[in-house]
Coordinates of C-alpha atoms in Angstrom, one line a residue:
M457 CA 233.3 47.1 -118.3
T458 CA 229.4 46.8 -118.4
H459 CA 227.4 49.0 -116.3
D460 CA 223.7 48.1 -115.7
H461 CA 222.5 51.1 -117.1
D462 CA 224.2 50.2 -120.2
L463 CA 221.9 47.2 -120.8
V464 CA 219.1 47.7 -123.0
L465 CA 216.1 45.0 -123.7
R466 CA 216.0 44.2 -127.2
P467 CA 212.6 43.7 -128.9
T468 CA 211.3 40.1 -130.0
A469 CA 211.2 39.4 -133.6
A470 CA 207.2 39.7 -133.2
Q471 CA 207.5 43.1 -131.1
T472 CA 209.6 44.5 -134.1
E473 CA 206.8 43.3 -136.4
A474 CA 204.0 44.9 -134.5
A475 CA 206.0 48.0 -134.0
L476 CA 206.6 48.6 -137.7
N477 CA 203.1 47.6 -138.5
P478 CA 200.5 49.0 -135.7
P479 CA 197.1 48.0 -136.5
P480 CA 195.1 50.8 -138.2
G481 CA 192.3 53.2 -137.0
R482 CA 194.2 54.2 -133.7
S483 CA 194.4 57.5 -132.1
G484 CA 196.0 59.4 -129.1
G485 CA 193.3 58.0 -127.0
D486 CA 194.3 54.4 -128.0
L487 CA 198.0 55.2 -126.6
V488 CA 196.1 56.1 -123.2
V489 CA 194.5 52.9 -122.7
E490 CA 197.4 50.8 -124.0
T491 CA 199.3 52.5 -121.6
L492 CA 197.0 51.4 -118.4
A493 CA 196.7 48.2 -119.6
A494 CA 200.7 48.0 -120.0
L495 CA 201.2 49.4 -116.5
G496 CA 198.7 46.5 -115.2
A497 CA 195.3 48.3 -115.1
T498 CA 192.0 46.2 -115.6
T499 CA 189.3 48.4 -114.8
V500 CA 188.6 52.1 -115.1
F501 CA 186.1 54.6 -113.5
G502 CA 184.8 57.9 -115.0
L503 CA 182.1 59.8 -117.0
P504 CA 182.6 60.5 -121.0
G505 CA 182.6 64.4 -122.1
Q506 CA 182.9 65.8 -125.6
H507 CA 186.7 66.6 -125.3
A508 CA 187.2 62.9 -123.8
L509 CA 185.5 61.0 -126.5
G510 CA 188.8 59.8 -128.0
V511 CA 189.8 58.0 -124.9
F512 CA 186.2 56.4 -124.4
D513 CA 186.2 55.5 -128.1
A514 CA 189.5 53.8 -127.6
L515 CA 187.9 51.8 -124.5
R516 CA 186.0 49.9 -127.0
R517 CA 189.2 48.4 -129.0
S518 CA 190.5 47.5 -125.2
D519 CA 190.3 44.9 -122.9
L520 CA 189.8 47.6 -119.9
R521 CA 186.7 47.0 -117.9
Y522 CA 184.8 50.4 -117.7
I523 CA 182.7 51.6 -114.9
G524 CA 180.4 54.3 -115.6
L525 CA 179.1 56.8 -112.5
R526 CA 176.5 59.3 -112.8
V527 CA 178.5 62.2 -111.4
E528 CA 182.3 62.7 -111.3
N529 CA 182.7 63.3 -107.7
N530 CA 180.9 59.9 -107.0
A531 CA 183.4 58.1 -109.6
G532 CA 186.2 59.7 -107.8
F533 CA 185.0 58.2 -104.8
A534 CA 184.7 54.9 -106.5
A535 CA 188.1 54.8 -107.7
D536 CA 189.4 56.1 -104.4
A537 CA 188.0 52.9 -102.9
Y538 CA 189.4 50.7 -105.7
G539 CA 192.6 52.0 -104.8
R540 CA 192.5 51.5 -100.9
I541 CA 191.0 47.8 -101.4
T542 CA 193.4 46.7 -104.0
G543 CA 196.7 49.0 -103.5
E544 CA 196.6 49.5 -107.0
A545 CA 196.4 53.0 -109.0
A546 CA 192.9 53.4 -109.8
P547 CA 192.1 55.1 -113.3
L548 CA 189.6 57.9 -113.4
L549 CA 188.6 59.0 -116.8
L550 CA 187.3 62.7 -116.8
S551 CA 186.3 65.7 -119.4
T552 CA 187.6 69.2 -119.3
G553 CA 186.2 71.8 -117.1
P554 CA 183.1 71.1 -115.3
G555 CA 183.6 67.5 -115.7
A556 CA 187.2 67.6 -114.2
L557 CA 186.3 70.4 -111.5
T558 CA 183.3 68.3 -110.3
S559 CA 186.1 65.9 -109.0
L560 CA 188.2 67.8 -106.7
A561 CA 186.4 66.9 -103.6
A562 CA 186.7 63.4 -104.3
L563 CA 190.6 63.8 -105.3
Q564 CA 191.2 65.8 -101.9
E565 CA 189.7 62.9 -100.0
A566 CA 192.1 60.5 -101.8
A567 CA 195.0 62.8 -100.7
A568 CA 194.0 62.9 -97.0
A569 CA 193.8 59.1 -97.1
S570 CA 196.5 58.2 -99.5
A571 CA 194.3 56.5 -101.8
P572 CA 196.1 56.0 -105.2
V573 CA 193.9 57.6 -107.9
L574 CA 195.1 58.1 -111.4
A575 CA 193.1 61.0 -112.7
I576 CA 193.2 61.4 -116.6
S577 CA 191.4 64.5 -117.9
S578 CA 191.2 65.6 -121.4
Q579 CA 191.8 69.5 -122.1
I580 CA 190.5 72.1 -124.6
P581 CA 192.4 71.8 -128.1
S582 CA 196.1 72.6 -128.2
A583 CA 195.3 75.8 -129.8
G584 CA 193.8 77.1 -126.8
L585 CA 196.3 76.1 -124.2
G586 CA 198.3 79.3 -122.5
G587 CA 195.7 81.2 -120.8
G588 CA 194.4 83.3 -123.7
R589 CA 190.7 83.7 -124.0
H590 CA 190.0 81.6 -126.9
G591 CA 186.2 80.5 -126.1
Y592 CA 186.3 76.9 -126.3
L593 CA 183.8 75.0 -124.8
H594 CA 184.8 74.3 -120.8
E595 CA 187.7 76.4 -121.1
L596 CA 189.6 77.3 -118.1
P597 CA 192.9 79.7 -118.1
D598 CA 194.9 77.3 -116.5
Q599 CA 192.7 73.9 -115.6
S600 CA 195.6 72.3 -114.0
A601 CA 196.0 75.1 -111.6
S602 CA 192.6 74.2 -109.8
F603 CA 194.1 70.6 -109.1
R604 CA 197.8 71.5 -108.3
G605 CA 197.1 72.1 -104.4
V606 CA 195.0 69.1 -104.1
V607 CA 196.9 66.1 -106.0
K608 CA 200.2 64.9 -105.5
S609 CA 201.8 65.7 -109.0
V610 CA 200.4 67.0 -112.3
H611 CA 201.4 65.7 -115.9
T612 CA 200.3 68.0 -118.8
V613 CA 200.6 66.1 -122.3
R614 CA 201.0 68.3 -125.4
A615 CA 202.0 65.8 -128.0
Q616 CA 201.1 62.0 -128.4
S617 CA 204.7 60.8 -127.8
Q618 CA 204.5 62.1 -124.4
I619 CA 201.4 60.1 -123.7
P620 CA 202.8 56.6 -122.1
S621 CA 205.8 58.2 -120.4
A622 CA 203.4 61.1 -118.6
I623 CA 201.2 58.4 -117.5
E624 CA 203.6 56.1 -116.7
A625 CA 205.2 58.7 -114.5
A626 CA 201.7 59.5 -113.1
W627 CA 201.1 55.9 -112.3
K628 CA 204.7 55.8 -110.3
S629 CA 203.8 58.9 -108.2
A630 CA 200.6 57.6 -107.1
L631 CA 202.1 54.5 -106.0
T632 CA 205.3 55.7 -104.2
A633 CA 204.7 56.1 -100.4
P634 CA 202.7 58.3 -99.2
H635 CA 200.3 57.0 -101.8
G636 CA 198.1 59.5 -103.5
P637 CA 195.9 60.9 -106.0
V638 CA 197.7 62.4 -109.6
W639 CA 196.6 64.3 -112.3
V640 CA 197.3 64.1 -116.1
E641 CA 195.5 66.4 -118.6
I642 CA 195.6 65.4 -122.4
P643 CA 194.2 68.1 -125.4
Q644 CA 191.2 66.7 -127.5
D645 CA 193.2 67.2 -130.5
V646 CA 195.8 65.0 -129.1
L647 CA 193.6 62.1 -128.1
L648 CA 191.7 62.4 -131.5
S649 CA 194.2 62.6 -133.8
P650 CA 195.1 59.3 -135.5
T651 CA 198.5 57.8 -134.4
L652 CA 201.4 55.6 -136.2
I653 CA 203.1 55.3 -132.9
P654 CA 203.6 51.6 -132.2
V655 CA 201.0 49.9 -129.5
V656 CA 202.3 50.5 -126.1
T657 CA 203.7 47.1 -124.5
G658 CA 206.2 48.3 -121.8
G659 CA 205.1 49.8 -118.6
D660 CA 207.2 48.6 -115.6
A661 CA 206.8 51.9 -113.5
F662 CA 207.6 50.5 -110.1
P663 CA 207.2 53.1 -107.3
E664 CA 210.1 54.0 -105.2
E665 CA 210.6 52.7 -101.8
L666 CA 211.1 54.9 -98.9
P667 CA 213.2 53.3 -96.3
P668 CA 214.0 55.1 -93.0
R669 CA 217.4 56.4 -92.3
P670 CA 219.2 53.7 -90.1
E671 CA 220.6 56.1 -87.5
L672 CA 217.3 57.4 -86.8
T673 CA 215.7 53.8 -86.2
A674 CA 218.8 53.0 -84.2
V675 CA 217.9 56.1 -81.6
A676 CA 214.1 54.9 -82.0
A677 CA 214.8 51.5 -81.1
D678 CA 216.8 52.7 -78.0
L679 CA 214.3 54.8 -76.8
L680 CA 211.7 52.4 -76.9
S681 CA 213.9 49.5 -75.5
N682 CA 214.3 51.7 -72.5
A683 CA 211.1 53.1 -72.1
A684 CA 209.0 52.6 -69.0
R685 CA 205.7 53.4 -70.5
P686 CA 205.9 53.1 -74.0
A687 CA 202.7 53.7 -76.1
I688 CA 201.8 53.4 -79.8
I689 CA 199.6 55.3 -82.0
A690 CA 198.8 53.9 -85.3
G691 CA 197.3 55.8 -88.0
G692 CA 196.2 54.8 -91.9
G693 CA 199.6 54.8 -92.8
V694 CA 199.9 51.4 -91.3
V695 CA 197.2 50.0 -93.1
R696 CA 198.2 51.8 -96.7
A697 CA 201.5 50.5 -96.2
D698 CA 199.9 46.8 -95.3
A699 CA 202.1 46.6 -92.0
S700 CA 199.6 45.7 -89.7
R701 CA 201.6 42.3 -88.8
K702 CA 204.8 44.1 -87.8
L703 CA 202.8 46.7 -85.6
R704 CA 201.5 43.7 -83.7
Q705 CA 204.8 41.9 -83.4
L706 CA 206.3 45.5 -82.3
A707 CA 203.8 46.2 -79.8
E708 CA 204.0 42.5 -78.4
T709 CA 207.9 42.8 -78.1
L710 CA 207.7 46.1 -76.3
Q711 CA 204.3 45.3 -74.4
A712 CA 203.5 48.7 -75.6
P713 CA 199.7 49.8 -75.5
V714 CA 198.3 50.4 -78.9
V715 CA 195.6 53.1 -80.0
T716 CA 194.4 53.3 -83.6
T717 CA 193.5 56.8 -85.3
P718 CA 190.1 56.6 -87.4
G719 CA 192.2 55.9 -90.5
G720 CA 194.1 53.2 -88.9
K721 CA 191.0 51.4 -88.0
G722 CA 191.6 47.8 -88.0
A723 CA 195.6 48.2 -87.8
F724 CA 195.8 46.4 -84.5
P725 CA 193.3 43.6 -83.4
W726 CA 190.6 45.2 -81.5
T727 CA 190.2 42.7 -78.3
H728 CA 194.2 42.3 -78.4
P729 CA 195.4 42.7 -74.3
L730 CA 197.3 45.9 -75.4
S731 CA 194.3 47.3 -77.7
L732 CA 193.3 50.8 -76.4
Q733 CA 190.9 50.5 -79.4
S734 CA 190.2 53.7 -81.0
W735 CA 189.1 55.9 -78.3
L736 CA 191.1 59.0 -79.3
E737 CA 188.2 61.4 -78.7
D738 CA 188.4 60.8 -75.0
R739 CA 190.2 62.5 -72.2
H740 CA 191.0 59.2 -70.5
T741 CA 192.9 57.9 -73.6
T742 CA 194.7 61.5 -73.9
D743 CA 195.7 61.6 -70.6
F744 CA 197.1 57.9 -71.1
L745 CA 199.0 58.9 -74.1
E746 CA 200.3 62.2 -72.4
D747 CA 201.9 59.7 -69.6
A748 CA 203.7 57.9 -72.0
D749 CA 207.6 58.4 -71.5
V750 CA 208.1 57.2 -75.0
L751 CA 205.3 57.8 -77.9
L752 CA 205.6 55.7 -81.3
V753 CA 203.4 57.5 -83.9
V754 CA 203.3 55.5 -86.9
G755 CA 201.3 56.7 -90.2
S756 CA 199.5 59.7 -88.5
G757 CA 200.2 63.4 -88.6
L758 CA 198.5 63.7 -85.4
G759 CA 195.8 65.9 -86.8
E760 CA 192.7 67.0 -85.4
L761 CA 190.7 64.2 -84.6
S762 CA 193.7 61.8 -83.7
S763 CA 195.1 64.6 -81.3
N764 CA 191.5 65.0 -79.6
Y765 CA 191.3 68.2 -81.3
H766 CA 194.8 69.4 -80.6
T767 CA 194.1 69.3 -76.9
F768 CA 196.7 66.3 -76.5
K769 CA 200.0 67.8 -75.3
P770 CA 202.8 64.8 -74.9
R771 CA 205.0 65.0 -72.1
G772 CA 207.4 62.3 -73.2
R773 CA 209.8 61.6 -76.2
V774 CA 207.9 61.6 -79.3
V775 CA 209.1 59.5 -82.3
Q776 CA 207.0 59.8 -85.2
I777 CA 207.1 57.6 -88.6
E778 CA 205.5 59.1 -91.5
A779 CA 205.9 58.8 -95.3
D780 CA 204.4 62.3 -96.2
L781 CA 207.0 64.8 -95.3
G782 CA 204.7 67.6 -94.8
K783 CA 203.1 66.1 -91.9
L784 CA 206.4 65.1 -90.1
E785 CA 206.6 67.4 -86.8
S786 CA 203.9 69.2 -88.1
N787 CA 202.0 69.5 -84.9
H788 CA 204.6 68.0 -82.2
P789 CA 208.1 68.0 -81.9
A790 CA 209.5 64.4 -82.3
L791 CA 212.5 62.2 -83.5
G792 CA 210.9 62.4 -87.4
I793 CA 211.5 59.4 -89.4
H794 CA 210.5 59.9 -92.9
A795 CA 209.7 56.6 -94.2
D796 CA 207.2 53.9 -95.4
A797 CA 205.5 52.5 -92.3
R798 CA 206.0 49.0 -93.3
L799 CA 209.7 49.3 -93.8
A800 CA 210.4 51.5 -90.6
L801 CA 208.3 49.1 -88.5
Q802 CA 210.9 46.0 -89.9
A803 CA 213.8 48.1 -88.9
L804 CA 212.6 48.5 -85.3
L805 CA 211.8 44.7 -85.1
E806 CA 215.3 44.1 -86.0
T807 CA 216.9 46.2 -83.6
V808 CA 214.6 46.8 -80.5
S809 CA 215.6 44.9 -77.2
P810 CA 212.1 43.0 -75.6
R811 CA 210.5 44.7 -72.8
E812 CA 208.6 42.8 -69.9
D813 CA 205.8 44.8 -68.4
V814 CA 203.1 42.5 -66.8
E815 CA 200.9 45.7 -65.9
A816 CA 200.8 47.0 -69.3
A817 CA 197.4 44.9 -70.0
E818 CA 196.0 46.0 -66.7
R819 CA 196.7 49.8 -67.6
V820 CA 194.8 49.3 -70.9
R821 CA 192.0 47.7 -69.1
T822 CA 191.7 50.4 -66.7
V823 CA 191.5 53.1 -69.5
L824 CA 188.7 51.2 -71.4
A825 CA 186.7 50.8 -68.2
K826 CA 187.0 54.5 -67.8
V827 CA 186.0 55.2 -71.3
S828 CA 182.9 52.8 -71.1
D829 CA 181.8 54.2 -67.6
R830 CA 181.9 58.0 -69.1
I831 CA 179.8 56.9 -72.3
A832 CA 177.5 54.8 -69.9
A833 CA 176.7 57.9 -68.0
Q834 CA 175.4 59.8 -70.8
E835 CA 172.4 57.4 -71.7
L836 CA 173.0 56.8 -75.3
T837 CA 172.0 53.3 -75.4
L838 CA 170.3 53.5 -78.6
E839 CA 173.4 54.6 -80.2
Q840 CA 175.4 51.7 -78.7
E841 CA 172.9 49.3 -79.8
L842 CA 172.8 50.2 -83.2
L843 CA 176.4 50.0 -84.0
A844 CA 176.4 46.6 -82.2
S845 CA 173.7 45.5 -84.6
V846 CA 175.9 46.8 -87.5
R847 CA 178.6 44.9 -86.3
R848 CA 176.4 41.6 -86.0
A849 CA 175.2 41.8 -89.2
L850 CA 178.2 42.6 -91.5
P851 CA 180.2 39.5 -92.1
T852 CA 183.8 39.6 -90.7
D853 CA 185.9 40.1 -93.9
S854 CA 183.1 42.5 -95.2
P855 CA 184.6 46.1 -96.0
S856 CA 182.2 49.0 -94.9
F857 CA 182.3 52.6 -95.9
W858 CA 181.1 55.4 -93.8
D859 CA 179.9 58.9 -95.1
M860 CA 180.1 61.9 -92.8
T861 CA 177.1 61.2 -90.4
I862 CA 176.7 60.7 -86.5
L863 CA 176.8 56.9 -86.6
A864 CA 180.0 57.3 -88.3
Y865 CA 181.3 59.3 -85.8
W866 CA 180.6 56.7 -83.5
A867 CA 181.8 54.0 -85.7
W868 CA 185.4 56.0 -85.7
S869 CA 185.9 55.5 -81.7
A870 CA 183.8 52.6 -81.1
F871 CA 183.4 49.7 -83.9
D872 CA 185.4 47.0 -84.1
A873 CA 186.5 46.7 -88.0
K874 CA 187.8 42.9 -87.6
G875 CA 190.7 43.5 -89.7
P876 CA 193.2 46.5 -91.5
N877 CA 191.6 47.9 -94.5
H878 CA 188.0 46.9 -93.5
M879 CA 186.8 50.0 -92.3
H880 CA 186.9 53.4 -94.4
S881 CA 185.4 56.7 -94.0
A882 CA 185.7 60.4 -95.2
Q883 CA 187.3 61.5 -92.4
G884 CA 190.6 62.8 -94.3
A885 CA 188.8 65.6 -95.8
G886 CA 185.1 65.5 -94.4
G887 CA 183.0 65.8 -97.4
L888 CA 179.4 64.5 -97.4
G889 CA 178.6 61.8 -100.2
Y890 CA 181.5 59.4 -99.9
G891 CA 180.0 56.2 -98.2
F892 CA 177.8 54.6 -101.4
P893 CA 180.0 55.7 -104.3
A894 CA 183.0 54.4 -102.6
A895 CA 181.3 51.4 -101.6
L896 CA 180.5 50.5 -105.2
G897 CA 184.1 50.9 -106.1
A898 CA 185.1 48.1 -103.4
A899 CA 182.5 46.0 -104.7
V900 CA 184.0 46.2 -108.3
A901 CA 187.6 45.7 -106.8
D902 CA 186.2 42.4 -105.0
P903 CA 182.9 41.1 -105.7
T904 CA 183.2 37.8 -103.8
R905 CA 182.1 39.6 -100.4
P906 CA 179.3 42.0 -99.9
V907 CA 180.0 45.4 -99.0
L908 CA 178.3 48.0 -96.6
A909 CA 177.5 51.7 -96.9
V910 CA 176.5 53.8 -94.3
S911 CA 175.0 57.3 -94.9
G912 CA 172.8 59.7 -93.2
D913 CA 169.8 61.4 -95.4
G914 CA 171.9 64.6 -95.9
G915 CA 174.9 62.4 -97.4
A916 CA 172.4 59.8 -99.1
L917 CA 171.2 62.9 -101.2
Y918 CA 174.7 63.3 -102.7
S919 CA 174.7 59.9 -104.1
I920 CA 171.1 58.8 -104.9
A921 CA 171.9 58.9 -109.0
E922 CA 174.4 55.9 -108.2
L923 CA 171.4 53.7 -107.5
A924 CA 171.3 53.5 -111.1
T925 CA 175.3 52.4 -111.2
A926 CA 174.7 49.9 -108.5
R927 CA 171.8 48.0 -110.5
Q928 CA 173.5 48.8 -113.9
Y929 CA 176.5 46.7 -112.7
D930 CA 174.5 44.6 -110.0
L931 CA 177.3 45.5 -107.7
N932 CA 177.2 43.7 -104.2
V933 CA 176.6 46.6 -102.0
T934 CA 173.9 47.4 -98.9
W935 CA 173.3 51.1 -98.3
L936 CA 172.0 52.1 -94.7
I937 CA 170.5 55.1 -94.9
V938 CA 170.1 56.6 -91.3
D939 CA 167.2 58.8 -92.0
D940 CA 166.9 61.9 -89.2
G941 CA 165.5 64.6 -91.7
G942 CA 168.5 66.7 -91.7
Y943 CA 171.9 67.3 -91.4
G944 CA 171.9 65.5 -88.1
I945 CA 175.4 66.5 -86.8
L946 CA 175.5 70.1 -87.9
R947 CA 171.7 70.4 -85.9
E948 CA 173.5 69.4 -82.9
Y949 CA 176.5 71.4 -83.3
M950 CA 174.4 74.4 -83.8
T951 CA 171.7 73.8 -81.1
D952 CA 174.8 73.3 -78.7
A953 CA 176.4 76.6 -79.8
F954 CA 173.5 78.9 -80.6
G955 CA 170.4 77.3 -79.1
Q956 CA 168.7 76.8 -82.4
A957 CA 169.8 75.1 -85.7
T958 CA 169.3 77.0 -89.0
A959 CA 169.6 75.3 -92.2
T960 CA 169.7 71.8 -91.1
E961 CA 166.3 70.5 -91.9
L962 CA 165.5 68.6 -95.2
T963 CA 162.5 67.7 -97.1
R964 CA 163.7 64.3 -98.1
P965 CA 162.2 61.7 -100.5
D966 CA 160.7 58.2 -99.4
Y967 CA 164.1 56.3 -100.0
V968 CA 162.8 52.8 -100.0
A969 CA 160.2 53.8 -102.9
L970 CA 163.3 55.6 -104.3
A971 CA 165.3 52.6 -104.3
E972 CA 162.8 50.6 -105.8
S973 CA 161.9 52.8 -108.7
F974 CA 165.8 52.1 -109.9
G975 CA 164.9 48.2 -109.3
V976 CA 166.9 48.2 -106.2
P977 CA 165.0 46.2 -103.1
G978 CA 164.6 48.5 -100.2
V979 CA 163.2 47.9 -96.9
R980 CA 162.2 50.3 -93.9
T981 CA 163.5 49.2 -90.9
T982 CA 163.4 49.9 -86.8
P983 CA 166.4 49.9 -84.3
A984 CA 165.1 46.4 -83.1
G985 CA 164.8 44.9 -86.3
L986 CA 168.0 46.4 -88.0
A987 CA 170.5 43.3 -87.0
D988 CA 168.3 41.0 -89.1
D989 CA 167.3 43.1 -91.9
L990 CA 170.7 44.3 -92.5
A991 CA 172.1 40.9 -92.4
K992 CA 169.2 39.7 -94.8
A993 CA 170.3 42.4 -97.5
L994 CA 174.0 41.7 -97.1
G995 CA 173.0 38.0 -97.5
S996 CA 171.2 38.6 -100.9
P997 CA 173.4 39.3 -104.1
G998 CA 173.0 42.7 -105.7
P999 CA 172.5 46.2 -104.4
S1000 CA 170.0 46.7 -101.6
V1001 CA 168.6 49.7 -99.4
V1002 CA 168.0 49.6 -95.5
V1003 CA 166.3 52.7 -94.5
L1004 CA 166.6 53.4 -90.7
P1005 CA 164.3 56.5 -89.0
A1006 CA 166.0 57.4 -86.4
V1007 CA 167.6 60.6 -84.6
L1008 CA 171.0 59.8 -83.1
R1009 CA 172.9 61.7 -80.5
M1010 CA 176.7 62.2 -80.1
F1011 CA 178.6 61.3 -77.1
A1012 CA 179.8 64.3 -75.0
P1013 CA 183.1 65.9 -76.3
T1014 CA 186.0 66.2 -73.7
H1015 CA 188.0 68.4 -75.6
L1016 CA 186.2 71.5 -74.8

């Protein structure tokens, strides 16, 4: 009797010959790049450093494309965006100690947004591992401890023979739902030492699937089929799982209104009769969702933004589909279904009964009208016109990447992404500096369409160095910088809370002149000219900068 696990793939004659006679001049670094290529990687991001030179030397002997950024954290943001756009694990090559630690904020954002980033860092020589104080350059008592609370999994290599399996395990971890960043570290001597290990040719690390339990989806389908007022909250898990079409099918079958979270932007068509759009930071929307007798939450943990700052108190039954076990029922009791959004929505589609509800679309129109009236009463015409100008200028199929800035906060609620996986922001971890380097990573992933980055001047100062990266690789990114002379949202928060702001004002450069000093075209625009200037920049190949001097305001919160 033969079992599947007894079957062994036998090498071909050519593979045997190559294994017996590996090419000379290879090191542990070659095992790293060979494993990445065997797994399907084509592009890597990063920065070189002394302990990591074995890997970077091996890149010279490989077909992998290297995109080098100027700051490790920005390289992490670029890899994050590459992973979001392609759905592939994005390799991020880093050096030891300060280089590695500088990437932490980017890896936190990747973790919050479920972006598959495969970070590979060097380590001090093997003799220094174990926590002793040997005095090596970049030495930390336990480097991996700094990452263990941020990434999905940590993989430490101590010998060359461990490299292919460790990277393959990390790759599989990064791409298993929920996607996320992973950490591999390899000592300097292991990377530099010559190797006789055969060239790595195999690398089929298929991620594990996460199907729902059928007894749970049966109960969920019964609840939804018999609901009087069902509603759906769609989060980033729907986008990451490429499940937008299934979400629409289910919403239409159930005649259930859908609201998307900031991370779920584009998961449901903005102008669909059942679309509540993304106005989660609005009490009218919160009231509507609280009134649902059955609320289906897909791919969201109902965190701070998605719950209108935890003021949302559902009165009906909640069904929560979530791939991240730690988020399941973390904020509200629910029928918790630990599953990939795509597989769970498919199971529901196969088991729900269609509902008729001629009033559902009218209820949606009523809520959106109330939201519109509330915003209109606040005299925020400038902000709405700017957002509309960005939308007019940006091609329908182009992705946009938004930093933590007031215009982005508006966009979370009021911007039509025009499709899934088109709008991305740093709202997961909330760090500054995401927009521009992330847009660069997206342009590397798909050079056929222009990419938009949006930053305030405060966030822009985190990323200025990457104008050199944009020029070096001629990346098709237009960077809109809204210049208000400081940390605008913090200025507003502090003024509201304390009557005046402290530490929010910034001396800033002439961003147009600065861009031009890097060889990147720049233009200073006005609110009236924004749509035309932005469209012209987006229509011109290569990098460009559009600077808009403007002081913006946020709409009034409804959670206080």
